[in-house]
Amino acid sequence: EGGDAGAAGDREVPAHVVLYPANHYTVGQEEHKERVLREIAAECASTVRSLLASGLVVEAERLQLRTESDLADIAREGYCSGMENYSRHLTGRRPGEAPPTLLDYMPDDWLFIADESHITVPQLGAMHAGDHSRKLKLVEGGFRLPSALDNRPLTGEEVWERVPQAVLVSATPGAEMALLCGPSPRVTELVVRPTGIPDPHVAVVDVAPLGGYEDHLLAQIEARVARRERTLVTCITKASAEALSDFLSGHGVSSIALHSGVKPLERLRLLAQLRSGELDVLVGCNLLREGLDLPEVSLVCVLNADKQGLLRSTTSLIQTIGRAARHVNGVALLYSESGRSSEAMEQAIAETNRRRAKQLAHNERNLIVPRAAGTALGADGAAEPRAPDGGGASILEMLARGGGAAGDRGPPGGDLDGEERALYDELRAWRGQVARAGRRRRPFMILTEAVMRGIAVARPSSMDELMDVKGVGPKKAENYGEEILRLGGASEGRQRAWQVNGQSFVFEPAGGG
């Protein structure tokens, strides 16, 4: 506590200061520490006896040595490496009791919103199972006490016990979400799009009479290329995706394979090339994981659609078909090797057709003409293209510019001038010399641009004033404070000299003698 806010000299004294702990798991009070040490020691003794009775001598010795070392650290410092594994003893919880989490600090009427809930909701329950499986091996090997199993995520049931109300958002809600919502779930369908574009027309292509899918696929793609439209093709394996991409490229179609081996920035560049027309076709294994939102794509082709599995399930097929739902002429082709439709195909086609019928009826009822994504309605109701920069730049463009508008910072030092600019330039030169003198030191690790600007404006003359500059903590003040004050105290226009690791450096301002 710093007392009442006021002025001490030229400095403003804060009313209070909040210091956050470096670690959530520590013991401070002696009474608390004694209880924690006693409980950990008792559990260790019991577990060691159990391991010895089972003939696990090495595991028992390993556990005892590790625990005794941790107890010594806790008794001496109130902390040890891996302290979180003793969280049950630190918080006084019973075995198996749920750990404290952020949800315990939420108000009674808070709202939980889960996007892509067909993925996120199952993950809430899966976190506990994965964590338990991993830590159980450590416990069985004598690396951890059994109480380490209680330093865990919440189970799915424990999560939902703490959620008073939730909104689950998904294009493909599953049975698990229906169970969560109870016998009478409140379902709101948002099927109609602002653009009026319906779900794509879906057709099944029997490969057997064609002698293979290649010729048919090539003809479909060439028809889209002639209309300056794009195509997505999804295969079963990475090798088949690369082989198909090579086949298409050999027939004059600009194509590329997109899979897990492609780096993230390269993936962004390829997607940008597809949208701009440099590429006509994108071939992938799992188009769901890419998060593709490509209004130029009018055709989605699913090869081996009848081979039901993870990427050919009902949910996956609906999601993949939906990649063509951004284009007015969207079409999805499901290629079947067996000549029949799998159960997943039938369910996906039925759901897509149900939504499409609803969307078309809405358009007819309201005299809506589907318009391309990326257009807006004018005052007269006609579609107008958006301004090129109206919706913001693409991620790739922002990266190319060094972070977009936020990264467009102008020259170093900004609009500083006069003595402030001179001091900033000296600090920048000094920082570069220090970084070069120290091995693998980056300049921003010494002083950031914001800190150097703050020092140049404040022009501190004492260590206390230097510490008042935002971003200058005790460690930086101890390591560099004297040199910074020496730079700030010298008169403008003079040569400045300093030493780094025994080497002398000189800074001479521009225009100086």
Coordinates of C-alpha atoms in Angstrom, one line a residue:
E1 CA 0.0 0.0 0.0
G2 CA 1.4 3.4 -0.9
G3 CA -1.0 5.6 1.1
D4 CA -3.0 8.5 -0.3
A5 CA -2.4 9.6 -3.8
G6 CA -0.4 12.8 -3.9
A7 CA 2.7 14.4 -5.0
A8 CA 6.2 13.7 -3.6
G9 CA 8.4 16.3 -5.3
D10 CA 7.6 16.0 -9.0
R11 CA 6.5 12.3 -8.7
E12 CA 3.0 11.1 -8.3
V13 CA 2.6 8.5 -5.6
P14 CA 0.1 5.7 -6.4
A15 CA -2.7 5.0 -4.0
H16 CA -1.9 1.3 -4.1
V17 CA 0.2 -1.2 -6.1
V18 CA -0.9 -4.7 -7.1
L19 CA 1.8 -7.4 -7.0
Y20 CA 0.9 -10.7 -8.7
P21 CA 2.5 -13.9 -7.5
A22 CA 5.1 -15.6 -9.7
N23 CA 3.5 -18.9 -9.0
H24 CA 0.0 -19.9 -7.8
Y25 CA 1.3 -22.7 -5.6
T26 CA 3.3 -21.6 -2.5
V27 CA 3.1 -21.9 1.2
G28 CA 3.9 -18.9 3.5
Q29 CA 2.4 -19.1 6.9
E30 CA 4.2 -21.6 9.3
E31 CA 0.9 -23.2 10.4
H32 CA 0.0 -23.9 6.8
K33 CA 3.4 -25.1 5.9
E34 CA 3.5 -27.5 8.8
R35 CA 0.2 -29.1 7.8
V36 CA 1.3 -29.4 4.1
L37 CA 4.6 -31.0 5.0
R38 CA 2.9 -33.4 7.4
E39 CA 0.3 -34.5 4.8
I40 CA 2.8 -34.9 2.0
A41 CA 5.2 -36.9 4.2
A42 CA 2.3 -39.2 5.4
E43 CA 1.1 -39.8 1.8
C44 CA 4.7 -40.6 0.7
A45 CA 5.2 -43.1 3.6
S46 CA 1.9 -44.9 2.8
T47 CA 2.7 -45.0 -1.0
V48 CA 6.2 -46.3 -0.5
R49 CA 4.9 -49.1 1.7
S50 CA 2.4 -50.0 -1.0
L51 CA 5.1 -50.1 -3.7
L52 CA 7.4 -52.2 -1.6
A53 CA 4.6 -54.6 -0.9
S54 CA 4.1 -55.0 -4.6
G55 CA 7.8 -55.6 -5.2
L56 CA 8.4 -52.3 -6.9
V57 CA 11.6 -51.5 -5.0
V58 CA 13.1 -49.1 -7.6
E59 CA 9.8 -47.1 -7.9
A60 CA 9.6 -46.9 -4.1
E61 CA 13.1 -45.6 -3.8
R62 CA 12.7 -43.1 -6.6
L63 CA 9.5 -41.7 -5.1
Q64 CA 11.0 -41.4 -1.6
L65 CA 14.1 -39.6 -2.8
R66 CA 12.1 -37.2 -4.9
T67 CA 9.5 -36.4 -2.2
E68 CA 12.1 -35.9 0.5
S69 CA 14.0 -33.4 -1.8
D70 CA 10.7 -31.6 -2.5
L71 CA 9.9 -31.5 1.3
A72 CA 13.3 -30.0 2.0
D73 CA 12.8 -27.2 -0.6
I74 CA 9.3 -26.5 0.7
A75 CA 10.5 -26.3 4.3
R76 CA 13.3 -24.0 3.4
E77 CA 11.8 -21.8 0.6
G78 CA 8.0 -22.5 0.7
Y79 CA 8.3 -23.7 -2.9
C80 CA 9.7 -26.5 -5.0
S81 CA 9.9 -27.5 -8.6
G82 CA 6.6 -29.2 -9.6
M83 CA 4.8 -27.6 -6.7
E84 CA 1.5 -27.8 -8.5
N85 CA 1.5 -31.6 -8.1
Y86 CA 0.9 -31.1 -4.4
S87 CA -2.0 -28.7 -5.0
R88 CA -4.5 -31.1 -3.2
H89 CA -2.5 -30.7 0.0
L90 CA -1.9 -27.0 -0.5
T91 CA -5.7 -26.3 -0.8
G92 CA -6.8 -28.9 1.7
R93 CA -9.1 -30.7 -0.7
R94 CA -10.3 -34.3 -0.3
P95 CA -9.1 -37.0 -2.7
G96 CA -11.0 -36.8 -6.0
E97 CA -12.5 -33.4 -5.2
A98 CA -12.6 -31.0 -8.2
P99 CA -9.7 -28.4 -8.2
P100 CA -10.4 -24.6 -8.1
T101 CA -10.7 -23.1 -11.6
L102 CA -11.6 -19.8 -13.3
L103 CA -15.2 -21.0 -13.4
D104 CA -15.4 -20.8 -9.6
Y105 CA -14.9 -17.0 -9.8
M106 CA -17.6 -16.3 -12.3
P107 CA -20.9 -14.6 -11.2
D108 CA -24.0 -16.7 -10.8
D109 CA -25.6 -15.5 -14.0
W110 CA -22.6 -15.7 -16.4
L111 CA -23.1 -17.0 -20.0
F112 CA -20.9 -19.6 -21.6
I113 CA -20.7 -19.4 -25.4
A114 CA -19.0 -22.3 -27.4
D115 CA -18.3 -21.8 -31.1
E116 CA -17.8 -24.9 -33.3
S117 CA -19.4 -26.7 -30.3
H118 CA -19.4 -30.1 -32.1
I119 CA -15.7 -30.0 -31.5
T120 CA -15.3 -27.9 -28.3
V121 CA -17.9 -29.6 -26.2
P122 CA -16.4 -33.1 -26.5
Q123 CA -13.0 -31.6 -25.8
L124 CA -14.2 -30.3 -22.4
G125 CA -14.8 -33.9 -21.3
A126 CA -11.7 -35.3 -23.0
M127 CA -9.2 -33.0 -21.2
H128 CA -9.6 -34.9 -17.9
A129 CA -9.2 -38.3 -19.5
G130 CA -6.0 -37.3 -21.4
D131 CA -4.5 -35.7 -18.3
H132 CA -5.3 -38.7 -16.0
S133 CA -3.8 -41.2 -18.5
R134 CA -0.5 -39.3 -18.7
K135 CA -0.2 -38.7 -14.9
L136 CA -1.2 -42.3 -14.0
K137 CA 2.0 -43.5 -15.7
L138 CA 4.1 -41.1 -13.6
V139 CA 2.4 -42.3 -10.4
E140 CA 2.9 -46.0 -11.3
G141 CA 6.5 -45.3 -12.1
G142 CA 7.2 -43.7 -8.7
F143 CA 7.7 -40.2 -10.2
R144 CA 4.7 -38.7 -8.5
L145 CA 2.5 -39.2 -5.5
P146 CA -1.0 -40.4 -6.2
S147 CA -2.3 -37.0 -5.1
A148 CA -0.8 -35.5 -8.3
L149 CA -3.8 -37.0 -10.1
D150 CA -5.9 -34.4 -8.4
N151 CA -4.0 -31.6 -10.1
R152 CA -6.2 -32.0 -13.1
P153 CA -8.7 -30.4 -15.4
L154 CA -12.4 -30.6 -14.6
T155 CA -14.4 -33.5 -16.0
G156 CA -17.2 -32.8 -18.4
E157 CA -19.8 -33.3 -15.7
E158 CA -17.9 -30.9 -13.3
V159 CA -17.7 -28.3 -16.1
W160 CA -21.5 -28.3 -16.8
E161 CA -22.3 -28.2 -13.0
R162 CA -20.6 -24.8 -13.0
V163 CA -22.3 -23.4 -16.1
P164 CA -25.7 -21.8 -15.4
Q165 CA -26.5 -21.1 -19.0
A166 CA -24.9 -21.7 -22.4
V167 CA -25.1 -21.0 -26.1
L168 CA -23.7 -23.8 -28.3
V169 CA -23.0 -22.7 -31.9
S170 CA -22.4 -25.2 -34.6
A171 CA -23.2 -25.9 -38.2
T172 CA -23.4 -29.6 -37.4
P173 CA -24.8 -30.1 -33.9
G174 CA -24.4 -33.7 -32.6
A175 CA -26.1 -36.0 -30.2
E176 CA -23.8 -35.0 -27.3
M177 CA -25.1 -31.4 -27.5
A178 CA -28.7 -32.6 -27.6
L179 CA -28.1 -34.6 -24.4
L180 CA -26.6 -31.5 -22.7
C181 CA -29.6 -29.4 -23.6
G182 CA -32.1 -31.8 -22.0
P183 CA -35.3 -33.4 -23.3
S184 CA -36.7 -30.1 -24.6
P185 CA -33.7 -28.2 -26.1
R186 CA -34.2 -24.7 -27.4
V187 CA -32.8 -24.8 -30.9
T188 CA -32.5 -21.7 -33.1
E189 CA -31.7 -22.4 -36.7
L190 CA -29.7 -19.7 -38.5
V191 CA -29.9 -21.3 -42.0
V192 CA -30.6 -18.2 -44.1
R193 CA -27.6 -16.2 -45.2
P194 CA -27.5 -12.4 -45.6
T195 CA -26.2 -12.9 -49.1
G196 CA -29.2 -15.1 -50.0
I197 CA -26.8 -17.9 -51.2
P198 CA -28.3 -21.3 -50.6
D199 CA -26.3 -24.5 -49.7
P200 CA -24.7 -26.0 -52.8
H201 CA -26.4 -28.5 -55.0
V202 CA -25.1 -32.0 -54.2
A203 CA -24.6 -34.8 -56.7
V204 CA -23.2 -38.3 -56.3
V205 CA -20.8 -39.5 -59.1
D206 CA -20.4 -43.3 -59.6
V207 CA -16.8 -43.8 -60.6
A208 CA -17.1 -47.4 -61.8
P209 CA -18.9 -46.7 -65.2
L210 CA -16.4 -43.9 -65.9
G211 CA -13.4 -46.1 -65.5
G212 CA -12.0 -43.7 -62.9
Y213 CA -12.7 -40.2 -61.6
E214 CA -9.8 -38.4 -63.3
D215 CA -11.4 -37.5 -66.7
H216 CA -14.7 -36.5 -65.1
L217 CA -13.0 -34.4 -62.5
L218 CA -10.8 -32.7 -65.0
A219 CA -13.8 -31.7 -67.2
Q220 CA -15.6 -30.3 -64.2
I221 CA -12.6 -28.2 -63.2
E222 CA -12.0 -26.9 -66.7
A223 CA -15.6 -25.7 -66.9
R224 CA -15.0 -23.7 -63.7
V225 CA -11.7 -22.4 -64.9
A226 CA -13.5 -21.0 -68.0
R227 CA -15.8 -19.1 -65.7
R228 CA -12.9 -17.8 -63.6
E229 CA -14.2 -19.9 -60.6
R230 CA -12.1 -22.0 -58.2
T231 CA -12.3 -25.6 -57.1
L232 CA -11.5 -27.6 -53.9
V233 CA -10.8 -31.3 -54.0
T234 CA -10.4 -33.5 -50.9
C235 CA -8.6 -36.8 -51.0
I236 CA -8.1 -39.6 -48.4
T237 CA -4.3 -39.4 -48.1
K238 CA -1.5 -36.9 -48.5
A239 CA 0.1 -39.0 -51.2
S240 CA -3.1 -39.2 -53.2
A241 CA -3.5 -35.4 -52.9
E242 CA 0.0 -34.8 -54.2
A243 CA -0.5 -37.3 -57.1
L244 CA -3.8 -35.7 -58.1
S245 CA -2.3 -32.2 -58.0
D246 CA 0.5 -33.4 -60.3
F247 CA -2.0 -35.0 -62.6
L248 CA -4.0 -31.7 -62.9
S249 CA -0.9 -29.6 -63.4
G250 CA 0.2 -32.0 -66.2
H251 CA -3.1 -31.2 -67.9
G252 CA -2.7 -27.5 -67.8
V253 CA -4.6 -26.8 -64.6
S254 CA -2.9 -24.6 -62.1
S255 CA -3.1 -26.8 -58.9
I256 CA -1.3 -27.2 -55.6
A257 CA -1.6 -29.8 -52.8
L258 CA -2.4 -28.3 -49.3
H259 CA -1.7 -30.6 -46.3
S260 CA -0.1 -30.7 -42.9
G261 CA 3.4 -30.5 -44.4
V262 CA 2.8 -27.0 -45.7
K263 CA 4.0 -24.3 -43.3
P264 CA 1.4 -21.8 -42.0
L265 CA 2.7 -18.8 -43.8
E266 CA 3.1 -20.8 -47.0
R267 CA -0.5 -21.9 -46.6
L268 CA -1.7 -18.3 -46.3
R269 CA 0.2 -17.5 -49.5
L270 CA -1.3 -20.4 -51.4
L271 CA -4.8 -19.4 -50.3
A272 CA -4.2 -15.9 -51.4
Q273 CA -3.0 -17.2 -54.8
L274 CA -6.2 -19.3 -55.1
R275 CA -8.4 -16.3 -54.5
S276 CA -6.4 -14.0 -56.8
G277 CA -6.6 -16.6 -59.7
E278 CA -3.0 -17.6 -59.8
L279 CA -4.2 -21.1 -58.7
D280 CA -7.3 -22.7 -60.0
V281 CA -7.5 -25.8 -57.8
L282 CA -6.6 -26.6 -54.2
V283 CA -6.2 -30.3 -53.4
G284 CA -6.1 -31.4 -49.7
C285 CA -6.7 -34.3 -47.3
N286 CA -8.7 -32.5 -44.6
L287 CA -10.2 -29.3 -45.8
L288 CA -12.0 -28.9 -42.4
R289 CA -8.8 -28.0 -40.5
E290 CA -7.8 -25.2 -42.8
G291 CA -10.6 -22.9 -41.8
L292 CA -11.2 -22.0 -45.5
D293 CA -13.6 -19.2 -46.3
L294 CA -13.2 -18.7 -50.0
P295 CA -16.0 -16.9 -51.8
E296 CA -14.4 -17.7 -55.2
V297 CA -14.9 -21.5 -54.8
S298 CA -17.9 -22.8 -56.7
L299 CA -17.0 -26.5 -56.8
V300 CA -16.1 -28.9 -54.0
C301 CA -15.2 -32.5 -54.9
V302 CA -15.0 -35.3 -52.3
L303 CA -13.1 -38.3 -53.6
N304 CA -13.8 -41.7 -52.0
A305 CA -16.8 -40.2 -50.3
D306 CA -18.3 -43.7 -49.7
K307 CA -15.3 -44.8 -47.5
Q308 CA -17.0 -43.9 -44.3
G309 CA -14.6 -42.8 -41.5
L310 CA -13.5 -39.7 -39.6
L311 CA -13.1 -37.5 -42.7
R312 CA -16.1 -39.1 -44.4
S313 CA -18.6 -39.0 -41.5
T314 CA -21.9 -37.2 -41.7
T315 CA -20.5 -34.2 -39.8
S316 CA -17.3 -34.0 -41.9
L317 CA -19.2 -34.3 -45.2
I318 CA -21.7 -31.5 -44.3
Q319 CA -18.8 -29.3 -43.3
T320 CA -16.9 -30.1 -46.5
I321 CA -19.9 -29.5 -48.7
G322 CA -20.4 -26.2 -47.0
R323 CA -17.1 -24.9 -48.5
A324 CA -19.0 -24.2 -51.7
A325 CA -21.8 -22.3 -49.9
R326 CA -20.1 -19.0 -50.4
H327 CA -20.6 -19.0 -54.2
V328 CA -23.9 -18.4 -56.0
N329 CA -23.2 -21.3 -58.3
G330 CA -22.0 -23.7 -55.6
V331 CA -21.9 -27.4 -56.4
A332 CA -20.6 -30.4 -54.4
L333 CA -19.7 -33.7 -56.1
L334 CA -19.3 -36.8 -54.0
Y335 CA -17.3 -39.5 -55.9
S336 CA -18.3 -43.1 -55.0
E337 CA -15.9 -45.9 -55.8
S338 CA -18.5 -48.6 -54.8
G339 CA -21.4 -47.2 -56.8
R340 CA -23.5 -46.7 -53.8
S341 CA -24.0 -44.0 -51.1
S342 CA -22.8 -44.7 -47.6
E343 CA -25.1 -43.9 -44.6
A344 CA -23.0 -40.8 -43.9
M345 CA -23.4 -39.6 -47.5
E346 CA -27.2 -40.1 -47.4
Q347 CA -27.5 -38.2 -44.1
A348 CA -25.2 -35.4 -45.3
I349 CA -27.1 -35.0 -48.6
A350 CA -30.5 -35.1 -46.8
E351 CA -29.5 -32.4 -44.4
T352 CA -27.9 -30.2 -47.1
N353 CA -31.1 -30.5 -49.3
R354 CA -33.3 -29.7 -46.3
R355 CA -31.4 -26.5 -45.6
R356 CA -31.2 -25.6 -49.3
A357 CA -35.0 -26.0 -49.7
K358 CA -35.6 -23.7 -46.7
Q359 CA -33.2 -21.1 -48.1
L360 CA -34.7 -21.1 -51.6
A361 CA -38.2 -20.8 -50.1
H362 CA -37.1 -17.8 -48.1
N363 CA -35.5 -16.1 -51.1
E364 CA -38.7 -16.7 -53.2
R365 CA -40.9 -15.4 -50.4
N366 CA -38.9 -12.3 -49.9
L367 CA -37.9 -11.7 -53.6
I368 CA -34.2 -12.1 -52.7
V369 CA -31.6 -12.6 -55.5
P370 CA -28.5 -14.4 -54.2
R371 CA -25.4 -12.1 -54.5
A372 CA -21.8 -12.9 -54.2
A373 CA -20.1 -12.8 -50.8
G374 CA -18.2 -9.5 -50.5
T375 CA -20.9 -7.4 -51.8
A376 CA -23.2 -5.1 -49.9
L377 CA -26.8 -3.8 -50.6
G378 CA -27.0 -0.2 -51.7
A379 CA -29.8 2.2 -50.8
D380 CA -31.9 0.9 -53.7
G381 CA -31.4 -2.7 -52.6
A382 CA -29.0 -3.4 -55.5
A383 CA -25.8 -5.3 -54.8
E384 CA -22.7 -3.1 -54.7
P385 CA -19.1 -4.4 -54.4
R386 CA -17.4 -3.5 -51.2
A387 CA -14.4 -1.1 -51.3
P388 CA -11.1 -3.0 -51.7
D389 CA -10.0 -2.0 -48.2
G390 CA -13.4 -1.6 -46.6
G391 CA -13.3 -5.0 -45.0
G392 CA -9.7 -4.9 -43.9
A393 CA -6.6 -6.4 -45.4
S394 CA -5.9 -10.1 -45.5
I395 CA -3.7 -11.7 -43.0
L396 CA -1.0 -12.2 -45.6
E397 CA -1.1 -8.5 -46.6
M398 CA -0.8 -7.5 -42.9
L399 CA 2.2 -9.8 -42.4
A400 CA 3.8 -8.4 -45.6
R401 CA 3.4 -4.9 -44.2
G402 CA 4.9 -5.9 -40.8
G403 CA 1.6 -6.3 -38.9
G404 CA -0.8 -4.0 -40.7
A405 CA -1.9 -0.7 -39.3
A406 CA -0.5 -1.5 -35.9
G407 CA 2.8 -2.4 -37.4
D408 CA 3.0 0.8 -39.5
R409 CA 5.0 2.7 -36.9
G410 CA 7.0 5.1 -39.1
P411 CA 10.6 6.0 -38.3
P412 CA 12.3 5.0 -35.0
G413 CA 11.5 7.5 -32.3
G414 CA 8.4 8.8 -34.0
D415 CA 7.9 12.6 -33.7
L416 CA 10.6 13.2 -31.1
D417 CA 12.8 16.3 -31.8
G418 CA 15.3 18.5 -30.1
E419 CA 17.0 17.2 -27.0
E420 CA 14.5 14.3 -26.7
R421 CA 15.4 13.1 -30.2
A422 CA 19.1 13.5 -29.4
L423 CA 18.8 11.4 -26.2
Y424 CA 16.7 8.8 -28.0
D425 CA 19.3 8.4 -30.7
E426 CA 22.0 8.0 -28.1
L427 CA 20.0 5.4 -26.3
R428 CA 19.4 3.5 -29.5
A429 CA 23.1 3.6 -30.4
W430 CA 24.1 2.5 -26.9
R431 CA 21.5 -0.3 -27.0
G432 CA 22.9 -1.7 -30.3
Q433 CA 26.4 -1.7 -28.9
V434 CA 25.3 -3.5 -25.7
A435 CA 23.4 -6.1 -27.8
R436 CA 26.4 -6.7 -30.1
A437 CA 28.7 -7.0 -27.1
G438 CA 26.5 -9.6 -25.4
R439 CA 26.1 -13.0 -27.0
R440 CA 22.7 -13.7 -28.5
R441 CA 21.1 -10.6 -26.9
R442 CA 18.4 -9.0 -28.9
P443 CA 18.1 -5.2 -28.7
F444 CA 14.5 -5.2 -27.5
M445 CA 15.6 -7.4 -24.6
I446 CA 17.7 -4.5 -23.3
L447 CA 15.3 -1.6 -23.8
T448 CA 12.1 -1.6 -26.0
E449 CA 11.3 1.3 -28.3
A450 CA 8.5 2.4 -25.9
V451 CA 10.9 2.5 -23.0
M452 CA 13.6 4.5 -24.9
R453 CA 10.9 7.0 -25.9
G454 CA 9.8 7.2 -22.3
I455 CA 13.3 7.9 -21.1
A456 CA 13.9 10.5 -23.8
V457 CA 10.7 12.4 -22.8
A458 CA 11.2 12.0 -19.0
R459 CA 15.0 12.7 -19.1
P460 CA 15.6 11.1 -15.6
S461 CA 18.4 12.5 -13.5
S462 CA 18.3 10.0 -10.7
M463 CA 17.7 6.3 -10.2
D464 CA 14.3 6.9 -8.6
E465 CA 13.1 9.0 -11.6
L466 CA 14.4 6.3 -14.0
M467 CA 12.4 3.7 -12.1
D468 CA 9.3 5.8 -12.6
V469 CA 9.6 5.3 -16.4
K470 CA 7.1 2.6 -17.5
G471 CA 9.0 -0.5 -18.4
V472 CA 12.1 0.1 -16.3
G473 CA 12.1 -2.4 -13.5
P474 CA 14.7 -3.0 -10.7
K475 CA 16.6 -5.5 -12.9
K476 CA 17.0 -3.1 -15.8
A477 CA 17.9 -0.2 -13.5
E478 CA 20.5 -2.4 -11.8
N479 CA 22.1 -3.6 -15.1
Y480 CA 21.9 -0.4 -17.2
G481 CA 20.7 2.5 -14.9
E482 CA 24.1 4.2 -14.5
E483 CA 24.8 4.2 -18.2
I484 CA 21.4 5.5 -19.0
L485 CA 21.7 8.3 -16.5
R486 CA 25.1 9.2 -17.8
L487 CA 23.7 9.5 -21.3
G488 CA 20.9 11.7 -20.1
G489 CA 23.2 13.9 -18.0
A490 CA 25.7 14.8 -20.7
S491 CA 25.1 18.1 -22.5
E492 CA 23.7 18.1 -26.1
G493 CA 26.2 18.0 -28.9
R494 CA 29.0 16.3 -26.9
Q495 CA 30.6 13.0 -27.7
R496 CA 29.3 10.3 -25.4
A497 CA 31.4 7.4 -24.4
W498 CA 30.6 4.2 -22.5
Q499 CA 32.0 0.8 -21.8
V500 CA 30.5 -2.6 -22.4
N501 CA 32.3 -5.7 -21.2
G502 CA 35.6 -3.7 -21.0
Q503 CA 35.2 -2.3 -24.6
S504 CA 34.9 1.5 -25.1
F505 CA 32.3 2.9 -27.5
V506 CA 31.7 6.5 -28.6
F507 CA 28.6 8.1 -30.0
E508 CA 28.8 11.4 -31.9
P509 CA 25.5 13.2 -32.7
A510 CA 24.8 13.9 -36.3
G511 CA 26.2 17.3 -37.2
G512 CA 28.5 17.3 -34.1
G513 CA 32.1 18.4 -34.2

